[in-house]
PDB file of C-alpha atoms in Angstrom:
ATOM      1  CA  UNK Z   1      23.960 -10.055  21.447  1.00 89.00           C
ATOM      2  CA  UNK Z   2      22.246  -6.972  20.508  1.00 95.00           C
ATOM      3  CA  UNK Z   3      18.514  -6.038  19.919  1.00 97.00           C
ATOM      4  CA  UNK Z   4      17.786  -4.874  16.389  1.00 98.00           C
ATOM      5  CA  UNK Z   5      14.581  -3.790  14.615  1.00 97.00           C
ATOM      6  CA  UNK Z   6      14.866  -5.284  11.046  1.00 98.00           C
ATOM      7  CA  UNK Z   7      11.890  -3.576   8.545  1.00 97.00           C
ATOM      8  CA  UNK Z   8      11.337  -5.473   5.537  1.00 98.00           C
ATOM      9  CA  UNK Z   9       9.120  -3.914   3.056  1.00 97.00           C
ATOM     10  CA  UNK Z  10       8.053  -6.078   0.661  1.00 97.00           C
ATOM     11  CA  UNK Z  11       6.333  -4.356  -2.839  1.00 96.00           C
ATOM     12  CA  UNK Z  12       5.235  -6.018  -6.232  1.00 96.00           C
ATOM     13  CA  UNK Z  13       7.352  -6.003  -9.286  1.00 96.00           C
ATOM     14  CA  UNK Z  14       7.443  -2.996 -12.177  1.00 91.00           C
ATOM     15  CA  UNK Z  15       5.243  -4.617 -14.603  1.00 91.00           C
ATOM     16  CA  UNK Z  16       2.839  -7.239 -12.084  1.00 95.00           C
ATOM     17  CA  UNK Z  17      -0.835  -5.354 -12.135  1.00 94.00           C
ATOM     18  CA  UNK Z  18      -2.163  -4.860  -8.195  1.00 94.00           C
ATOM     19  CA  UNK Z  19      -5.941  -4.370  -8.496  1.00 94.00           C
ATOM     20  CA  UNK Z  20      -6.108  -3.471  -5.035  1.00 93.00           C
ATOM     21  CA  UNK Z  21      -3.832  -0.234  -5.423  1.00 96.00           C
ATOM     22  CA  UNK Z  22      -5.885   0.183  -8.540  1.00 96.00           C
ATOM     23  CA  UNK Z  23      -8.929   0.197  -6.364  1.00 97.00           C
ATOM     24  CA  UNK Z  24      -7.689   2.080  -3.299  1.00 97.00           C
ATOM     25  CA  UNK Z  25      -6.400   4.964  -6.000  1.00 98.00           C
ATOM     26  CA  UNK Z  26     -10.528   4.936  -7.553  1.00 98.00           C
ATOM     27  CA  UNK Z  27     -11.607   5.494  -4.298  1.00 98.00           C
ATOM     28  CA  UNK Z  28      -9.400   7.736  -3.444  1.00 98.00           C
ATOM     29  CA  UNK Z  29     -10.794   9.593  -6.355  1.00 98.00           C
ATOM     30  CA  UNK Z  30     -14.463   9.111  -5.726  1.00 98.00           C
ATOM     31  CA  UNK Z  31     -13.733  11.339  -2.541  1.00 98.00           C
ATOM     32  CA  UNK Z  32     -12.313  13.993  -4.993  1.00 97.00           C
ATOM     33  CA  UNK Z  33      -8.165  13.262  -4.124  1.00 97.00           C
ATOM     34  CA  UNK Z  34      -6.068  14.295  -7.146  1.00 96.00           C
ATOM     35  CA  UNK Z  35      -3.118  11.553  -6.932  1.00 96.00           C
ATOM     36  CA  UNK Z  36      -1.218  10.163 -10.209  1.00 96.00           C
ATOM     37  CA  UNK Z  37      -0.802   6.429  -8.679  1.00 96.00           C
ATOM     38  CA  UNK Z  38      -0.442   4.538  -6.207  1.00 97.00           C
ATOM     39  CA  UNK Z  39       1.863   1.763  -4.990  1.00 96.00           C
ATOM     40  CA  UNK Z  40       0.952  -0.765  -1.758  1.00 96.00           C
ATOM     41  CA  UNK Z  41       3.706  -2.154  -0.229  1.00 97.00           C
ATOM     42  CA  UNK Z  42       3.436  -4.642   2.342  1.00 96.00           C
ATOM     43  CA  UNK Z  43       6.215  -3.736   5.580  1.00 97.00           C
ATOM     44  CA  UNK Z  44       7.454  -6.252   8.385  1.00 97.00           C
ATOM     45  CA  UNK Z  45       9.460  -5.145  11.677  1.00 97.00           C
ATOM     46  CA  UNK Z  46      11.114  -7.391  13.025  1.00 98.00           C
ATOM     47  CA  UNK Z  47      12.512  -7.285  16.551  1.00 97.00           C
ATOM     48  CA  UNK Z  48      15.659  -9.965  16.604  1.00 97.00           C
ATOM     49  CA  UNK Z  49      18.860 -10.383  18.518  1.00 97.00           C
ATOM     50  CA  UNK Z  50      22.022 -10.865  17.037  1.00 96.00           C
ATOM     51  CA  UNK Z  51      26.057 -10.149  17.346  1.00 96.00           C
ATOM     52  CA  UNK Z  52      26.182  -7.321  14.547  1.00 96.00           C
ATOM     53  CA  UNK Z  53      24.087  -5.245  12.583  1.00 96.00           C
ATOM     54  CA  UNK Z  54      25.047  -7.450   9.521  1.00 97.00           C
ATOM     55  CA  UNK Z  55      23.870 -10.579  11.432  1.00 97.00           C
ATOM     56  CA  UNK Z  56      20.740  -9.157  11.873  1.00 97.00           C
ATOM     57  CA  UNK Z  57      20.485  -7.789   8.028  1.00 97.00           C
ATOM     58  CA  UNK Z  58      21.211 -11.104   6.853  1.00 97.00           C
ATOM     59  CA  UNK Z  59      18.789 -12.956   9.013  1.00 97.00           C
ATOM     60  CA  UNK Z  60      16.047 -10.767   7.666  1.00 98.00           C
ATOM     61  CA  UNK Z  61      17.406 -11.017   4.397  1.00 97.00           C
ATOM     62  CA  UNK Z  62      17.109 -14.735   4.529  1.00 97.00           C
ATOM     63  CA  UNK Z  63      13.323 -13.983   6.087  1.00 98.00           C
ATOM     64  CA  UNK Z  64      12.385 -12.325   2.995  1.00 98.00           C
ATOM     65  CA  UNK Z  65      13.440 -14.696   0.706  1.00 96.00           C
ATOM     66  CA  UNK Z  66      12.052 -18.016   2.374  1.00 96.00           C
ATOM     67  CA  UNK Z  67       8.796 -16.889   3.537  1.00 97.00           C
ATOM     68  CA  UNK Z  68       7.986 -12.837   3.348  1.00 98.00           C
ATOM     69  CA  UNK Z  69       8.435 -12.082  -0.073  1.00 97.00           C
ATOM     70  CA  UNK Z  70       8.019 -14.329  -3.706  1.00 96.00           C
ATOM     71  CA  UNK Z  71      10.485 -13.396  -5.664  1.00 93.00           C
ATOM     72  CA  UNK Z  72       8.931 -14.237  -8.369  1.00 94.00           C
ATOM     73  CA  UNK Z  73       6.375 -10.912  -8.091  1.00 96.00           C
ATOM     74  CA  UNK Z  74       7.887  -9.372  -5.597  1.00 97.00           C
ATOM     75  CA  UNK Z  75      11.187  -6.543  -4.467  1.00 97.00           C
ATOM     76  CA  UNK Z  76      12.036  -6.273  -1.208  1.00 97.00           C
ATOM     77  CA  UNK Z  77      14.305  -4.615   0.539  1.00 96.00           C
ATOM     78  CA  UNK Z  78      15.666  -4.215   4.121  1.00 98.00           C
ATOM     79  CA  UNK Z  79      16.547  -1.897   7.002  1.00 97.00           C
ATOM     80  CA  UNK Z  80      18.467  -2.524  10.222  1.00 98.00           C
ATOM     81  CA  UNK Z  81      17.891  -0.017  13.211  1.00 96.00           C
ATOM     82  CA  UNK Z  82      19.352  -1.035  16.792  1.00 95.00           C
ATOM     83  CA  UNK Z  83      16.459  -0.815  19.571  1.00 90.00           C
TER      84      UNK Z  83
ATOM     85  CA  UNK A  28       3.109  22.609  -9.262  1.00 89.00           C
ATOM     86  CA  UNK A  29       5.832  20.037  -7.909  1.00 95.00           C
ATOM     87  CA  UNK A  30       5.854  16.225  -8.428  1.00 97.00           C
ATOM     88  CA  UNK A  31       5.685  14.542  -4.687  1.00 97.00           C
ATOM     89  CA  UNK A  32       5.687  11.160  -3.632  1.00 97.00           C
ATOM     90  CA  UNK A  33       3.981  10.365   0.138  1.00 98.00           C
ATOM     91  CA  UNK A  34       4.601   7.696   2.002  1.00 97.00           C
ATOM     92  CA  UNK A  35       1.694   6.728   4.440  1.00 98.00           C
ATOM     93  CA  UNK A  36       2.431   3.750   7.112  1.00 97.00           C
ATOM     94  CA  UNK A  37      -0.521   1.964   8.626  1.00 97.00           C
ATOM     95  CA  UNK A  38       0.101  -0.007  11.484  1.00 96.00           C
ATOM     96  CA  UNK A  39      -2.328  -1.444  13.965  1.00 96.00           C
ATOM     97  CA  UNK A  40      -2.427   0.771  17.526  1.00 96.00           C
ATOM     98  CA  UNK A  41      -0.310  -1.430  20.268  1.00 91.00           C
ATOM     99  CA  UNK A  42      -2.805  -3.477  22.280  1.00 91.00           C
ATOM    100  CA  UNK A  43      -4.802  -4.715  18.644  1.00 95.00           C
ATOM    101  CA  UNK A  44      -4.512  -8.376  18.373  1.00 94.00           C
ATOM    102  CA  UNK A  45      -2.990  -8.920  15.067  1.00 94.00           C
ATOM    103  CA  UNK A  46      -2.744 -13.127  13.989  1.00 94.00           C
ATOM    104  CA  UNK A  47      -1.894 -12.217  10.663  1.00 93.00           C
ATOM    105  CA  UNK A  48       1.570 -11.017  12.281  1.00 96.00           C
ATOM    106  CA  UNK A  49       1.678 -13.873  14.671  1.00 96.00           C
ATOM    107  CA  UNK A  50       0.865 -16.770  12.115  1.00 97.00           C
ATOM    108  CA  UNK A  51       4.009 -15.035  10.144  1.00 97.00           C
ATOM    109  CA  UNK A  52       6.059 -15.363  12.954  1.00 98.00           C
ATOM    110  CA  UNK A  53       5.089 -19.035  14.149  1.00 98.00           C
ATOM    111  CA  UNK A  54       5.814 -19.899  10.486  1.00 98.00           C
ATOM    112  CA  UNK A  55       9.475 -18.005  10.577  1.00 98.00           C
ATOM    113  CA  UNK A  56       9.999 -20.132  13.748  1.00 98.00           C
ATOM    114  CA  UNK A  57       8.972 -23.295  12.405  1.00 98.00           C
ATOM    115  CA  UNK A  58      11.516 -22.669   9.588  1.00 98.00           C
ATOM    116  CA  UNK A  59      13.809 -22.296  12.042  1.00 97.00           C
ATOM    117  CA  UNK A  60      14.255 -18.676  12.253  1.00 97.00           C
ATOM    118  CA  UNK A  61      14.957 -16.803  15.945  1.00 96.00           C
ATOM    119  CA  UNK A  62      12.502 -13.729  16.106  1.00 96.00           C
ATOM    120  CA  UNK A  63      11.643 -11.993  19.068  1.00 96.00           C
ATOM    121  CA  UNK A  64       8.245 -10.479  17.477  1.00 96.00           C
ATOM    122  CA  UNK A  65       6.758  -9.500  14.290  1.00 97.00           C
ATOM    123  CA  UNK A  66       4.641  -6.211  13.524  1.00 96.00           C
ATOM    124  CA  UNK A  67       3.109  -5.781  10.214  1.00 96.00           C
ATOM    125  CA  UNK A  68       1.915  -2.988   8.572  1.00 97.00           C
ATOM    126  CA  UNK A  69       0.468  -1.636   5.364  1.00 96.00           C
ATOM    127  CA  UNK A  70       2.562   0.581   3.381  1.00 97.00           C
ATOM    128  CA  UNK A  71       0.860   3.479   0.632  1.00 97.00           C
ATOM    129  CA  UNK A  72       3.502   5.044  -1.807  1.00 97.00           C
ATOM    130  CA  UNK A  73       1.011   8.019  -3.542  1.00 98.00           C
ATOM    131  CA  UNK A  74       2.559  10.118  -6.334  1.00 97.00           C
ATOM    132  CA  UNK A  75       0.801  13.761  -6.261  1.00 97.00           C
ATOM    133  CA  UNK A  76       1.412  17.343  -7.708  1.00 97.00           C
ATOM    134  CA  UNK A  77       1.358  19.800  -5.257  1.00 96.00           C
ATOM    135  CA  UNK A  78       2.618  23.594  -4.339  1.00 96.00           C
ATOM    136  CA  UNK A  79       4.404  22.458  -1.825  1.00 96.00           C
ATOM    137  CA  UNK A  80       5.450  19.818   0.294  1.00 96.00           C
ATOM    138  CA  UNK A  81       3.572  20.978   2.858  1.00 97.00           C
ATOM    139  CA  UNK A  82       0.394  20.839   1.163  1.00 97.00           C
ATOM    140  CA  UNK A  83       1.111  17.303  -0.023  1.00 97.00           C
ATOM    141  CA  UNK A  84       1.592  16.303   3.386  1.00 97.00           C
ATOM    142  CA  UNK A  85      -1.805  17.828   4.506  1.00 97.00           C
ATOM    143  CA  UNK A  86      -3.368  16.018   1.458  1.00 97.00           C
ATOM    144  CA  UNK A  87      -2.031  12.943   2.172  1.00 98.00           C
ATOM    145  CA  UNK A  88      -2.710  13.034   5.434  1.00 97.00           C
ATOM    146  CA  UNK A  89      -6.376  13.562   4.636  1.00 97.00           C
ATOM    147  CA  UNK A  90      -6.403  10.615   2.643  1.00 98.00           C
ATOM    148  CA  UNK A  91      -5.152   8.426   5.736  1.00 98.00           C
ATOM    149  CA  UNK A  92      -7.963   9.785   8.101  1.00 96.00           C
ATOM    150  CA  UNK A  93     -10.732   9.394   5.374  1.00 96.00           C
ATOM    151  CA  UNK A  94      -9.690   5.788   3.499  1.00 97.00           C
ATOM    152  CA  UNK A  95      -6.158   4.243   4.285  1.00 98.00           C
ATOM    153  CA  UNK A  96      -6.301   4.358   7.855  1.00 97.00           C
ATOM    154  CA  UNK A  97      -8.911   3.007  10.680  1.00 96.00           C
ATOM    155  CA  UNK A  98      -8.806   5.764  13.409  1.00 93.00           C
ATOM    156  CA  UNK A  99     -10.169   3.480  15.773  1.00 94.00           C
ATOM    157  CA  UNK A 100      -7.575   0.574  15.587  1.00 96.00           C
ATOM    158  CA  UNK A 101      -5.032   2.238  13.429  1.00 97.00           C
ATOM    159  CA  UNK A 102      -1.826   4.721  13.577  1.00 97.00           C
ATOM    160  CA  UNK A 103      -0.221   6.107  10.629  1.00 97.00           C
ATOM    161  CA  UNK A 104       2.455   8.347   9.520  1.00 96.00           C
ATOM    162  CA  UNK A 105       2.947  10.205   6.597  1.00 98.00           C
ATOM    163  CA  UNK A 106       6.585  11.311   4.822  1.00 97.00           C
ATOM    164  CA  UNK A 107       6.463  13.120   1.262  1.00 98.00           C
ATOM    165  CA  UNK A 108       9.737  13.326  -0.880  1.00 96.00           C
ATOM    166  CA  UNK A 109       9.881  15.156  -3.905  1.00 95.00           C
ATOM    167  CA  UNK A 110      10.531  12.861  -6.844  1.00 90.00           C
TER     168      UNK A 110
END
């Protein structure tokens, strides 16, 4: 078994409105930052054991789907690193 | 002027309690998942125009110490790509 770090970020679909990037970019602005948008994004790591780097990816893979992300809003995607 | 996204990571500084992360992971575990531990952390994608991708960086950054981030419990790093 080896120790991986699996980071899942997990970000709204093209398309679903998130008021609270909407706000964060307002205030942003209030405090005179010139920005064109912003995105949040919500981001997991994950410290698991497991025989391969694959292992691992699909574990976390099968994280995002049950419990971290909704697929019906939501992208994800994931990123093995050994530790 | 050139088109930049920045990336800024906020994560809670180690030692911060954080039960949002734990009540993720008790949850993974009572589905059955094997996790050693969980870290969450919020995740800002900005789009900016900039001279240069040092100056986004410094702009960005300045948005992380004024709104995105909480010096006292918070860490955060910043990467800028052009898009």
């Amino acid at each position: 078994m080896t120790a991986y770090t699996a980071t899942v970020t997990v970000r709204l679909k093209h398309g679903v409105l998130d008021p609270e990037a909407e706000t964060t970019k307002q205030a942003l602005e209030r405090l005179g930052f010139e920005l064109d948008s912003l995105r949040s994004a919500d981001r997991f790591e994950i410290d698991l054991e497991a025989d391969s780097s694959g292992a691992a990816r699909e574990r976390a893979d099968e994280m995002a789907e049950r419990l971290l992300a909704n697929p019906t809003i939501h992208d994800y995607d994931v990123e093995v690193d050994e530790r």
